[in-house]
PDB file of C-alpha atoms in Angstrom:
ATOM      1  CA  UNK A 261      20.951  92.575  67.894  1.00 64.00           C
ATOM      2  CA  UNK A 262      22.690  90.734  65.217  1.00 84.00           C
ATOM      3  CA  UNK A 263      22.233  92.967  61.489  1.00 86.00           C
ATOM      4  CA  UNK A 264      20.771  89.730  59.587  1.00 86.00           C
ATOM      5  CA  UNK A 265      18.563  89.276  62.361  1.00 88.00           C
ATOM      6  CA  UNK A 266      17.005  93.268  61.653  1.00 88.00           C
ATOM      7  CA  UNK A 267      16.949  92.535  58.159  1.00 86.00           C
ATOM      8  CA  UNK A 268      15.076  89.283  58.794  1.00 88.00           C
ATOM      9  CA  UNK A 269      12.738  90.812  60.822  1.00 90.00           C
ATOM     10  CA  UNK A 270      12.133  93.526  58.024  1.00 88.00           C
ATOM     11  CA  UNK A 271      11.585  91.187  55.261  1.00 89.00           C
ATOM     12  CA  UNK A 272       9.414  89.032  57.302  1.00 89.00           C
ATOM     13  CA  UNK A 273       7.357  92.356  58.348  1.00 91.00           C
ATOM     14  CA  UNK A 274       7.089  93.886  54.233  1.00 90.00           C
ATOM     15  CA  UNK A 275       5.904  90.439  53.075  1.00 88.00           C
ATOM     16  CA  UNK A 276       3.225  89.985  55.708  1.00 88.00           C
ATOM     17  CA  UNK A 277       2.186  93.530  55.160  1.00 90.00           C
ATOM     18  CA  UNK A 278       2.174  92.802  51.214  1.00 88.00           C
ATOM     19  CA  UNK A 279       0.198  89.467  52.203  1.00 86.00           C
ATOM     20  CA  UNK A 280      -2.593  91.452  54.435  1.00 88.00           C
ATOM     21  CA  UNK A 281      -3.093  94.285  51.734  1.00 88.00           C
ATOM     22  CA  UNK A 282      -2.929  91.383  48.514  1.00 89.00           C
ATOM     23  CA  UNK A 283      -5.516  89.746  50.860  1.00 91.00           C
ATOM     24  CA  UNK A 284      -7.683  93.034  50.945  1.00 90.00           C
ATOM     25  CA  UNK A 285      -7.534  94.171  47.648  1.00 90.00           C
ATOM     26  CA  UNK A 286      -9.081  90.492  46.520  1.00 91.00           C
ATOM     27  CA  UNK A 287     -11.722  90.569  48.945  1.00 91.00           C
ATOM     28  CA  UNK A 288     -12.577  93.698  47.477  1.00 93.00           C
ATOM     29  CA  UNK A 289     -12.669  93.207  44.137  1.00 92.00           C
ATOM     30  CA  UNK A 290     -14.611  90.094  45.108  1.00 90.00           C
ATOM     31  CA  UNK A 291     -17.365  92.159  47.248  1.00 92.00           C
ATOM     32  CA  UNK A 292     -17.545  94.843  43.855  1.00 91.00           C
ATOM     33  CA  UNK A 293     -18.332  92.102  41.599  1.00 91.00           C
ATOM     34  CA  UNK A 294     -20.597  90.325  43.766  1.00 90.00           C
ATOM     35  CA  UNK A 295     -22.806  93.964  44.205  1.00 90.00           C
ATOM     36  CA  UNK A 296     -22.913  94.536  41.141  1.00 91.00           C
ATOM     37  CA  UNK A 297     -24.521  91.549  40.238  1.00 88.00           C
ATOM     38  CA  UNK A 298     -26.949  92.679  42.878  1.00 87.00           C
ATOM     39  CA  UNK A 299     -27.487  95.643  40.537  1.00 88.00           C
ATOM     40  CA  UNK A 300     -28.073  93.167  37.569  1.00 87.00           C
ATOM     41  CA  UNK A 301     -30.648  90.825  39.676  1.00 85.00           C
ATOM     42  CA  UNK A 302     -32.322  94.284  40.702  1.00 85.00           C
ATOM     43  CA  UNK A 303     -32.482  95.063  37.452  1.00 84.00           C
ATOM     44  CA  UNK A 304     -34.222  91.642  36.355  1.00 83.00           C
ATOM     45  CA  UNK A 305     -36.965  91.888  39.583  1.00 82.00           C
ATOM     46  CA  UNK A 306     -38.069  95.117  38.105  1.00 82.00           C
ATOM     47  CA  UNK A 307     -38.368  93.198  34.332  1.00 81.00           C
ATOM     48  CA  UNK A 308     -40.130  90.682  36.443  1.00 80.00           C
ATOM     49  CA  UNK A 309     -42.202  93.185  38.027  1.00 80.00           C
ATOM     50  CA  UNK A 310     -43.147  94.532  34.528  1.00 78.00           C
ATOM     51  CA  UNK A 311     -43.684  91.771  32.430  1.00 76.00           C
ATOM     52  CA  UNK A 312     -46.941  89.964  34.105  1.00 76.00           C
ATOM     53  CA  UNK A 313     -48.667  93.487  33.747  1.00 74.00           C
ATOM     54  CA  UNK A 314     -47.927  93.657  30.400  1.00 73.00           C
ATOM     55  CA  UNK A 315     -48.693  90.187  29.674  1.00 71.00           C
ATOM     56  CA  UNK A 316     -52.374  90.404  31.510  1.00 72.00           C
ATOM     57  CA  UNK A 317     -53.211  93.335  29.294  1.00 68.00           C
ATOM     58  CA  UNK A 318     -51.896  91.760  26.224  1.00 66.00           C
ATOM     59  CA  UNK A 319     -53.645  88.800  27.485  1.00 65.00           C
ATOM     60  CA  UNK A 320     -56.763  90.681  27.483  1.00 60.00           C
ATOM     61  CA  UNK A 321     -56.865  91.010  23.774  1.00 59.00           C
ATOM     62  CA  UNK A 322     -54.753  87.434  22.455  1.00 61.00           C
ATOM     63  CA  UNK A 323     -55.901  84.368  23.094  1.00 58.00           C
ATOM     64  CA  UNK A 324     -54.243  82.431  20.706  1.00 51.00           C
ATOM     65  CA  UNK A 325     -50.696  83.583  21.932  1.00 59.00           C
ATOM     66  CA  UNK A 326     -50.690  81.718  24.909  1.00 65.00           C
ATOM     67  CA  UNK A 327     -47.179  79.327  24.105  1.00 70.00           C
ATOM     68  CA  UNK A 328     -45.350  82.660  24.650  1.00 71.00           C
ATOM     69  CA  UNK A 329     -47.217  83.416  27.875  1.00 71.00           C
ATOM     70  CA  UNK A 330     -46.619  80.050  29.152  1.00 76.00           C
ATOM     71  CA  UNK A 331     -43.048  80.314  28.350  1.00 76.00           C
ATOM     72  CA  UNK A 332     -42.666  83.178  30.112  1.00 75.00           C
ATOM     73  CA  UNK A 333     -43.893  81.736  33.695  1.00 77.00           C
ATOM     74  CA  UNK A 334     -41.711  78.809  32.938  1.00 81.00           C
ATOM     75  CA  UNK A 335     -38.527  81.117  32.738  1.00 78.00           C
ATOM     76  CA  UNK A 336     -39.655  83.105  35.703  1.00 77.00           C
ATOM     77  CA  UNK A 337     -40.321  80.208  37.729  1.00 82.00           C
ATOM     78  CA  UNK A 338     -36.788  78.929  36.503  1.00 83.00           C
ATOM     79  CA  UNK A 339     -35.292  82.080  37.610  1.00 79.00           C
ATOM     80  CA  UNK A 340     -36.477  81.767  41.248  1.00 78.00           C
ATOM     81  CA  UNK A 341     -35.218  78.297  41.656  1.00 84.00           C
ATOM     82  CA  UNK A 342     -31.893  79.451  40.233  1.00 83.00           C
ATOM     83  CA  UNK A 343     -28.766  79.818  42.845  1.00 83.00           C
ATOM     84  CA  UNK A 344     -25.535  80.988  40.559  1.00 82.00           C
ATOM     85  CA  UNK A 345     -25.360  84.072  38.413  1.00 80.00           C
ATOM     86  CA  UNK A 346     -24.724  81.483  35.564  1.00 79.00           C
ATOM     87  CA  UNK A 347     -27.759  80.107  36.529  1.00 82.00           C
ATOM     88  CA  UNK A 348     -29.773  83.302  36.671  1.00 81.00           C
ATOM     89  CA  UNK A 349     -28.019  84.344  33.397  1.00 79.00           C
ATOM     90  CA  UNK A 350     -29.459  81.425  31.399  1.00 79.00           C
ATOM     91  CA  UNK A 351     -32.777  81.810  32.671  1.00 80.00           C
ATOM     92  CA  UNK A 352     -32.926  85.583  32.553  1.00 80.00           C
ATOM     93  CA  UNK A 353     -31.435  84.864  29.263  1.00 79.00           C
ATOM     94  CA  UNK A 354     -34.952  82.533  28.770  1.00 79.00           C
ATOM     95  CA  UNK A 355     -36.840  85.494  29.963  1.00 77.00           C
ATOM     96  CA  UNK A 356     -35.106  87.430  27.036  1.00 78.00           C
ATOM     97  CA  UNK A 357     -36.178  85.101  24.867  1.00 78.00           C
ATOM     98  CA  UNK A 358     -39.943  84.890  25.186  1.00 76.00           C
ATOM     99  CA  UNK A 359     -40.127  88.594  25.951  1.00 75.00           C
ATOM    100  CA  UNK A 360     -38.651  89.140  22.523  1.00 77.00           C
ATOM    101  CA  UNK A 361     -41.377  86.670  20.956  1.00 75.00           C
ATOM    102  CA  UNK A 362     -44.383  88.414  23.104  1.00 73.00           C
ATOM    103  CA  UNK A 363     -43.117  92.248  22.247  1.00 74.00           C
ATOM    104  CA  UNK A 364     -43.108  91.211  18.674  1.00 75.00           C
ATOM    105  CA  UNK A 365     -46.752  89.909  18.525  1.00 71.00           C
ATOM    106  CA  UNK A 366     -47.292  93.256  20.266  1.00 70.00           C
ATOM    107  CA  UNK A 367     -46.087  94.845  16.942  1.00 72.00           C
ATOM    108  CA  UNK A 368     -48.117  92.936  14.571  1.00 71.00           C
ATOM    109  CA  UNK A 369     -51.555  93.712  16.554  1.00 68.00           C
ATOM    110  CA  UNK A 370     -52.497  97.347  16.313  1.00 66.00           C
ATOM    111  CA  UNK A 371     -55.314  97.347  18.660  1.00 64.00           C
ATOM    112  CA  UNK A 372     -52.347  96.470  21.138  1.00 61.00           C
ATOM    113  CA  UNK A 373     -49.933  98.845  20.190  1.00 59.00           C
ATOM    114  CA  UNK A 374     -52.950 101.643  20.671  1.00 59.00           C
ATOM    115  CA  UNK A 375     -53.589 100.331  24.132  1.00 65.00           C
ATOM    116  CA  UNK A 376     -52.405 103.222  26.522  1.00 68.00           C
ATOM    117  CA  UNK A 377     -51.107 100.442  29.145  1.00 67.00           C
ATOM    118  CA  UNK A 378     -49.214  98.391  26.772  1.00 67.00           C
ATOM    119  CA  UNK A 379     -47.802 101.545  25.223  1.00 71.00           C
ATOM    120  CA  UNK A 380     -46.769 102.654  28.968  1.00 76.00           C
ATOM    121  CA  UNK A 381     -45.545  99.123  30.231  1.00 74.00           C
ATOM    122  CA  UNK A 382     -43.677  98.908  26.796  1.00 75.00           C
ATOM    123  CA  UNK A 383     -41.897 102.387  27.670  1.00 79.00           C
ATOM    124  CA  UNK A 384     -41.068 101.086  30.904  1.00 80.00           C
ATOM    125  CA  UNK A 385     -39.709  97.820  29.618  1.00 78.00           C
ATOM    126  CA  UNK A 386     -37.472  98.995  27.443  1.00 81.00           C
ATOM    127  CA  UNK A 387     -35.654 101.671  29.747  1.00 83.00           C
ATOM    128  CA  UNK A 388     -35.662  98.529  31.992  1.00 82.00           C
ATOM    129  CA  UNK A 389     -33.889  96.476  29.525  1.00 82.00           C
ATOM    130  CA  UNK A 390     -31.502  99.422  28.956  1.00 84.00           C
ATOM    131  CA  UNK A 391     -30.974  99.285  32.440  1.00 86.00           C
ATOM    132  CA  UNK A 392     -30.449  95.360  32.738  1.00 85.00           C
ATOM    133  CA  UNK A 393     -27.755  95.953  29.970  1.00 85.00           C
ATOM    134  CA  UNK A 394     -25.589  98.849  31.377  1.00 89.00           C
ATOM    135  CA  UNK A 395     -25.681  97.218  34.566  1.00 88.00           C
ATOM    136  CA  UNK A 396     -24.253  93.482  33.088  1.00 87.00           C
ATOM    137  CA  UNK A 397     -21.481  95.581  31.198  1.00 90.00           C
ATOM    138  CA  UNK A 398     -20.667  97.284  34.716  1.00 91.00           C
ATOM    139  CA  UNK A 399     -20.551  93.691  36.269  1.00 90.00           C
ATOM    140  CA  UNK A 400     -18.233  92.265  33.589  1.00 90.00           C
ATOM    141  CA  UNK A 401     -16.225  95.446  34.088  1.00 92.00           C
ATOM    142  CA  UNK A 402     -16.076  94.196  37.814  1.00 92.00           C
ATOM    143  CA  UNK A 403     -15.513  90.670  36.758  1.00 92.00           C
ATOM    144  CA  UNK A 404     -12.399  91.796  34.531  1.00 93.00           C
ATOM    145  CA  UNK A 405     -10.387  93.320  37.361  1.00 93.00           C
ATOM    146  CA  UNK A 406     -10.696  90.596  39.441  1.00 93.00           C
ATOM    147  CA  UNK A 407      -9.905  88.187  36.969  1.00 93.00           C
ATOM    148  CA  UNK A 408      -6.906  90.491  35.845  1.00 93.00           C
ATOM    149  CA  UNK A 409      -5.713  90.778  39.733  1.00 92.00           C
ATOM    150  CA  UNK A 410      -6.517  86.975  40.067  1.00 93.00           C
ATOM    151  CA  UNK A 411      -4.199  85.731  37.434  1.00 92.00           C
ATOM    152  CA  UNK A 412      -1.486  88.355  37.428  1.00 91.00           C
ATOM    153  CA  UNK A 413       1.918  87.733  39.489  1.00 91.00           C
ATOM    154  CA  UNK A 414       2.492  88.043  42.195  1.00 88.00           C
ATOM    155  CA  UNK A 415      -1.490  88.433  43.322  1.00 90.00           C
ATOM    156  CA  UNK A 416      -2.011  85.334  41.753  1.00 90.00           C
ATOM    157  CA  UNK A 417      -0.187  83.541  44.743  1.00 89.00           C
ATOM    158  CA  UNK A 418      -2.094  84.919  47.550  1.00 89.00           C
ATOM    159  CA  UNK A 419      -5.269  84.641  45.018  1.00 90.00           C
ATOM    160  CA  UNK A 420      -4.470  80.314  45.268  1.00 92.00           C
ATOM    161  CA  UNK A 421      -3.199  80.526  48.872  1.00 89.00           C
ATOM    162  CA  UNK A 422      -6.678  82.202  49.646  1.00 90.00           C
ATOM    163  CA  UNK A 423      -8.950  80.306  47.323  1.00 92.00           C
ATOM    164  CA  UNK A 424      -9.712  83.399  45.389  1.00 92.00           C
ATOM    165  CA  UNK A 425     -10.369  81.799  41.839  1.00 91.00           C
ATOM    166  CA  UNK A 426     -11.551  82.902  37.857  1.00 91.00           C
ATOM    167  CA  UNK A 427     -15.157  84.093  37.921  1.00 90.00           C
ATOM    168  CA  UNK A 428     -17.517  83.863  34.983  1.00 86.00           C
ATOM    169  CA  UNK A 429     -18.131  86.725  33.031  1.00 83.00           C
ATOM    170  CA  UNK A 430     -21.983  87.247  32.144  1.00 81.00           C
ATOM    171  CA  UNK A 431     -21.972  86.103  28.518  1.00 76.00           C
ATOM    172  CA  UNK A 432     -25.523  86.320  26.195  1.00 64.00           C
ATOM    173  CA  UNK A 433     -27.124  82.870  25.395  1.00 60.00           C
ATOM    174  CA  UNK A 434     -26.700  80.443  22.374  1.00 58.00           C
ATOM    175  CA  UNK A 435     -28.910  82.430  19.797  1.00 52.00           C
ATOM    176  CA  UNK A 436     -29.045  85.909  21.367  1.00 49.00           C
ATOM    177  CA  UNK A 437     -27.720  87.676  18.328  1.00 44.00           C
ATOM    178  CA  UNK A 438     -31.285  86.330  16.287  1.00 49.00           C
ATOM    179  CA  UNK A 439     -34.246  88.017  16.377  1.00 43.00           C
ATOM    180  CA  UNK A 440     -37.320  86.209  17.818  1.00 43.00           C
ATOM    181  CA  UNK A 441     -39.488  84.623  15.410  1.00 46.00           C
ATOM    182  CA  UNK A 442     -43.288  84.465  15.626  1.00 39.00           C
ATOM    183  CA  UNK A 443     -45.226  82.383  13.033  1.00 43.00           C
ATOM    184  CA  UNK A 444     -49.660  83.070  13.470  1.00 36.00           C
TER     185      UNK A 444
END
């Protein structure tokens, strides 16, 4: 056999082998990001879970409250329907927002705040928040990599070629930073 011929053969062999483990790498760093956004949407079912208990005994005692209530069934209803992680981020982040609202008239009622059951669903709502929040910093940490390995040469070939693209990090809604406001 003819030397250019071996070396052809060689070449051909190290980039297809570069091309098959480019190809795996992606997919994995596409499969880690994608469970642990699992881990974030397990993370809001248990909030989920939580918050119509502690909205029925809350409920129990307010009556007048019942805009903040209502707002929370809307965002949980708009979480179902949602199909994207940016679409379950905004209404999650909705979620946020009229939990923050009920948890403060919580506060300002002491007959609530002496409630056993609100003090326990409270307790639980909070670690569950904690929760939510390592696990969306673990998913951006996921979503980082494979953005890095997406855009970075020469991965960022066989990223196009393969129709690996930029995924969105999970970023806090217009307003997060502001603390809920509840006029009576």
């Amino acid at each position: 056999m003819n030397k250019s011929i071996i070396v052809l053969i060689g070449v051909v062999a190290i980039l297809a082998i570069w091309g098959f483990s480019g190809y795996n790498g992606l997919v994995t760093l596409n499969e880690n990001a994608d469970a642990q956004w699992a881990k974030v949407e397990t993370q809001y079912q248990r909030r989920f879970d939580l918050i119509p208990n502690l909205v029925n005994s809350v409920k129990a005692i307010l009556t007048q409250e019942q805009t903040v209530f209502g707002d929370i069934a809307d965002a949980r209803t708009r979480y179902a329907g949602a199909t994207t992680p940016d679409e379950k981020a905004a209404a999650a982040s909705q979620v946020e927002g009229a939990l923050g609202r009920l948890l403060v008239i919580v506060e300002n009622y002491p007959q609530l705040e002496s409630s056993s059951n609100v003090r326990d669903l409270m307790a639980q709502l909070e670690g569950t928040e904690n929760r939510v929040s390592v696990e969306r910093t673990r998913f951006n940490d996921e979503i980082r990599a494979y953005n890095t390995t997406v855009k970075r040469f020469p991965k960022n070939m066989l990223a196009r070629l393969f129709g690996f693209g930029e995924r969105s990090y999970f970023e806090a809604a217009n307003g997060a930073e502001n603390a809920p406001q509840v006029n009576f």
